[in-house]
Amino acid sequence: MLNRVILIGRLTRDPELRYTPAGVAVTQFTLAVDRPFTSNQGQREADFIPVVTWRQLAETCANYLRKGRLAAVEGRIQVRNYDNNEGRRVYVTEIIADNVRFLESANSANRDDSGMGMSGGGGGNSGGGNRGSYGGGREQQDPFQDDGRPIDISDDDLPF
């Protein structure tokens, strides 16, 4: 069986960092992902996908991601349910991320950080621990660095 998803989109609001009663960090944010087609009126539509990160990855996302930032998220789809105050069963579909890449450079569009990626362990009560490392080492020169200027790439040039 395989449950794997990769999304690229922009945050609709700043990430919300919370801690469980056991002290485990959890961050939630929503990613707006453009659909690859336009509506009958010629307008571009988007899906708004909830994302959850845990532990060190959650703290890193809360510290560095902001509303409007372009990010890539890799993880798994999770569907959970609960009974609300009215006794109705509510279903929630979300992405449990174990890898988040910040896709914009530090100076792009007056934003103050990115170009970094972070991996983190599982979600909920599952294992995974506090592992994680930033993508690319500081001792290596980034071959894609463009002095903070945006890179002009059309959607047709992307392999996904």
Coordinates of C-alpha atoms in Angstrom, one line a residue:
M1 CA 0.0 0.0 0.0
L2 CA 1.1 3.5 -0.7
N3 CA -0.1 6.8 0.8
R4 CA 2.2 9.6 -0.4
V5 CA 1.5 13.1 -1.6
I6 CA 3.6 16.0 -2.8
L7 CA 2.0 19.5 -3.0
I8 CA 3.4 22.9 -4.0
G9 CA 1.4 26.0 -3.0
R10 CA 1.2 29.2 -1.0
L11 CA 0.2 29.5 2.7
T12 CA -3.2 31.1 3.2
R13 CA -2.3 32.3 6.7
D14 CA 0.6 32.1 9.1
P15 CA 1.1 28.7 10.6
E16 CA -0.5 28.1 14.0
L17 CA 1.9 26.5 16.6
R18 CA 0.5 24.6 19.5
Y19 CA 1.7 22.0 22.0
T20 CA 0.0 18.8 23.1
P21 CA -0.4 18.2 26.8
A22 CA 2.7 16.0 26.6
G23 CA 4.7 19.0 25.2
V24 CA 4.9 17.8 21.6
A25 CA 4.8 20.7 19.0
V26 CA 2.2 20.6 16.3
T27 CA 1.7 23.2 13.6
Q28 CA -1.3 23.6 11.3
F29 CA -1.5 25.7 8.1
T30 CA -3.4 25.7 4.9
L31 CA -1.8 25.4 1.5
A32 CA -3.5 27.0 -1.6
V33 CA -2.7 24.8 -4.6
D34 CA -3.6 26.0 -8.1
R35 CA -5.6 23.6 -10.2
P36 CA -4.0 22.9 -13.6
F37 CA -6.9 24.3 -15.6
T38 CA -9.2 27.3 -15.7
S39 CA -12.9 27.5 -15.1
N40 CA -15.5 28.2 -17.8
Q41 CA -15.1 31.9 -17.0
G42 CA -11.3 31.6 -17.6
Q43 CA -10.4 32.0 -14.0
R44 CA -7.8 29.9 -12.2
E45 CA -9.2 27.9 -9.3
A46 CA -7.3 26.5 -6.3
D47 CA -7.8 23.8 -3.6
F48 CA -7.2 24.8 0.0
I49 CA -5.5 21.8 1.7
P50 CA -4.9 21.6 5.5
V51 CA -1.4 20.5 6.5
V52 CA -0.2 19.3 9.9
T53 CA 3.5 19.1 11.0
W54 CA 4.8 17.6 14.2
R55 CA 7.8 18.1 16.6
Q56 CA 10.9 19.9 15.3
L57 CA 9.4 20.3 11.8
A58 CA 6.4 22.0 13.4
E59 CA 8.6 24.6 15.2
T60 CA 10.7 25.3 12.1
C61 CA 7.6 25.9 10.0
A62 CA 6.1 28.2 12.7
N63 CA 9.3 30.1 12.8
Y64 CA 10.0 30.5 9.1
L65 CA 6.8 30.1 7.1
R66 CA 4.4 33.0 6.7
K67 CA 1.2 33.8 4.8
G68 CA 1.8 33.9 1.0
R69 CA 5.0 31.9 1.1
L70 CA 5.6 29.3 -1.6
A71 CA 6.3 25.9 0.0
A72 CA 6.5 22.2 -1.1
V73 CA 5.0 19.7 1.3
E74 CA 5.6 16.0 1.2
G75 CA 3.7 13.6 3.4
R76 CA 0.6 11.4 3.7
I77 CA -3.1 11.9 3.6
Q78 CA -5.0 11.2 6.8
V79 CA -8.7 11.1 7.3
R80 CA -10.0 11.3 10.9
N81 CA -13.4 11.8 12.4
Y82 CA -15.0 13.0 15.6
D83 CA -18.5 13.8 17.0
N84 CA -19.1 17.6 17.3
N85 CA -21.1 19.3 20.0
E86 CA -24.3 18.6 18.1
G87 CA -23.6 14.9 18.0
R88 CA -22.8 14.8 14.3
R89 CA -19.9 13.0 12.9
V90 CA -17.3 15.3 11.3
Y91 CA -14.7 14.0 8.9
V92 CA -11.4 15.8 8.4
T93 CA -9.0 15.1 5.6
E94 CA -5.5 16.6 6.0
I95 CA -1.9 16.1 5.0
I96 CA 0.5 14.9 7.7
A97 CA 3.8 16.4 6.4
D98 CA 7.2 14.9 7.1
N99 CA 9.1 17.1 4.7
V100 CA 8.6 20.8 4.0
R101 CA 10.7 22.8 1.5
F102 CA 10.6 26.6 1.6
L103 CA 10.8 27.5 -2.1
E104 CA 11.4 31.2 -2.2
S105 CA 14.8 32.9 -1.7
A106 CA 15.6 35.1 1.2
N107 CA 15.1 38.4 -0.7
S108 CA 12.3 37.3 -3.0
A109 CA 9.3 39.6 -2.8
N110 CA 10.6 41.2 0.4
R111 CA 10.4 37.9 2.3
D112 CA 13.0 37.3 4.9
D113 CA 13.9 33.6 4.6
S114 CA 13.5 30.3 2.7
G115 CA 15.4 28.2 0.3
M116 CA 15.6 25.8 3.2
G117 CA 13.9 22.5 3.6
M118 CA 13.1 20.6 6.8
S119 CA 12.2 17.0 7.4
G120 CA 10.6 15.8 10.5
G121 CA 9.3 12.7 12.1
G122 CA 5.8 11.1 11.7
G123 CA 2.6 12.5 13.2
G124 CA 0.3 12.0 16.1
N125 CA 1.4 9.3 18.5
S126 CA 3.5 7.4 15.9
G127 CA 7.2 7.2 16.0
G128 CA 9.6 9.3 14.0
G129 CA 11.3 11.2 16.8
N130 CA 12.9 14.6 16.5
R131 CA 15.0 14.0 13.4
G132 CA 15.4 16.6 10.8
S133 CA 18.0 18.5 8.8
Y134 CA 18.0 21.5 6.6
G135 CA 18.3 20.8 2.9
G136 CA 21.7 21.5 1.6
G137 CA 24.7 22.2 3.7
R138 CA 26.0 25.7 4.5
E139 CA 29.5 24.6 3.5
Q140 CA 28.4 23.9 -0.1
Q141 CA 27.6 26.6 -2.6
D142 CA 24.0 26.5 -3.8
P143 CA 24.1 25.9 -7.6
F144 CA 20.6 27.4 -7.9
Q145 CA 21.3 30.6 -5.9
D146 CA 20.4 33.7 -7.9
D147 CA 21.4 36.5 -5.6
G148 CA 17.9 36.7 -4.1
R149 CA 16.2 37.5 -7.5
P150 CA 13.1 35.6 -8.5
I151 CA 13.6 32.9 -11.1
D152 CA 11.4 33.2 -14.2
I153 CA 10.0 29.7 -14.8
S154 CA 6.7 29.0 -16.5
D155 CA 4.4 26.2 -15.3
D156 CA 5.1 24.3 -18.6
D157 CA 8.8 24.0 -17.6
L158 CA 8.1 22.2 -14.4
P159 CA 8.4 18.4 -14.5
F160 CA 5.3 17.9 -12.3

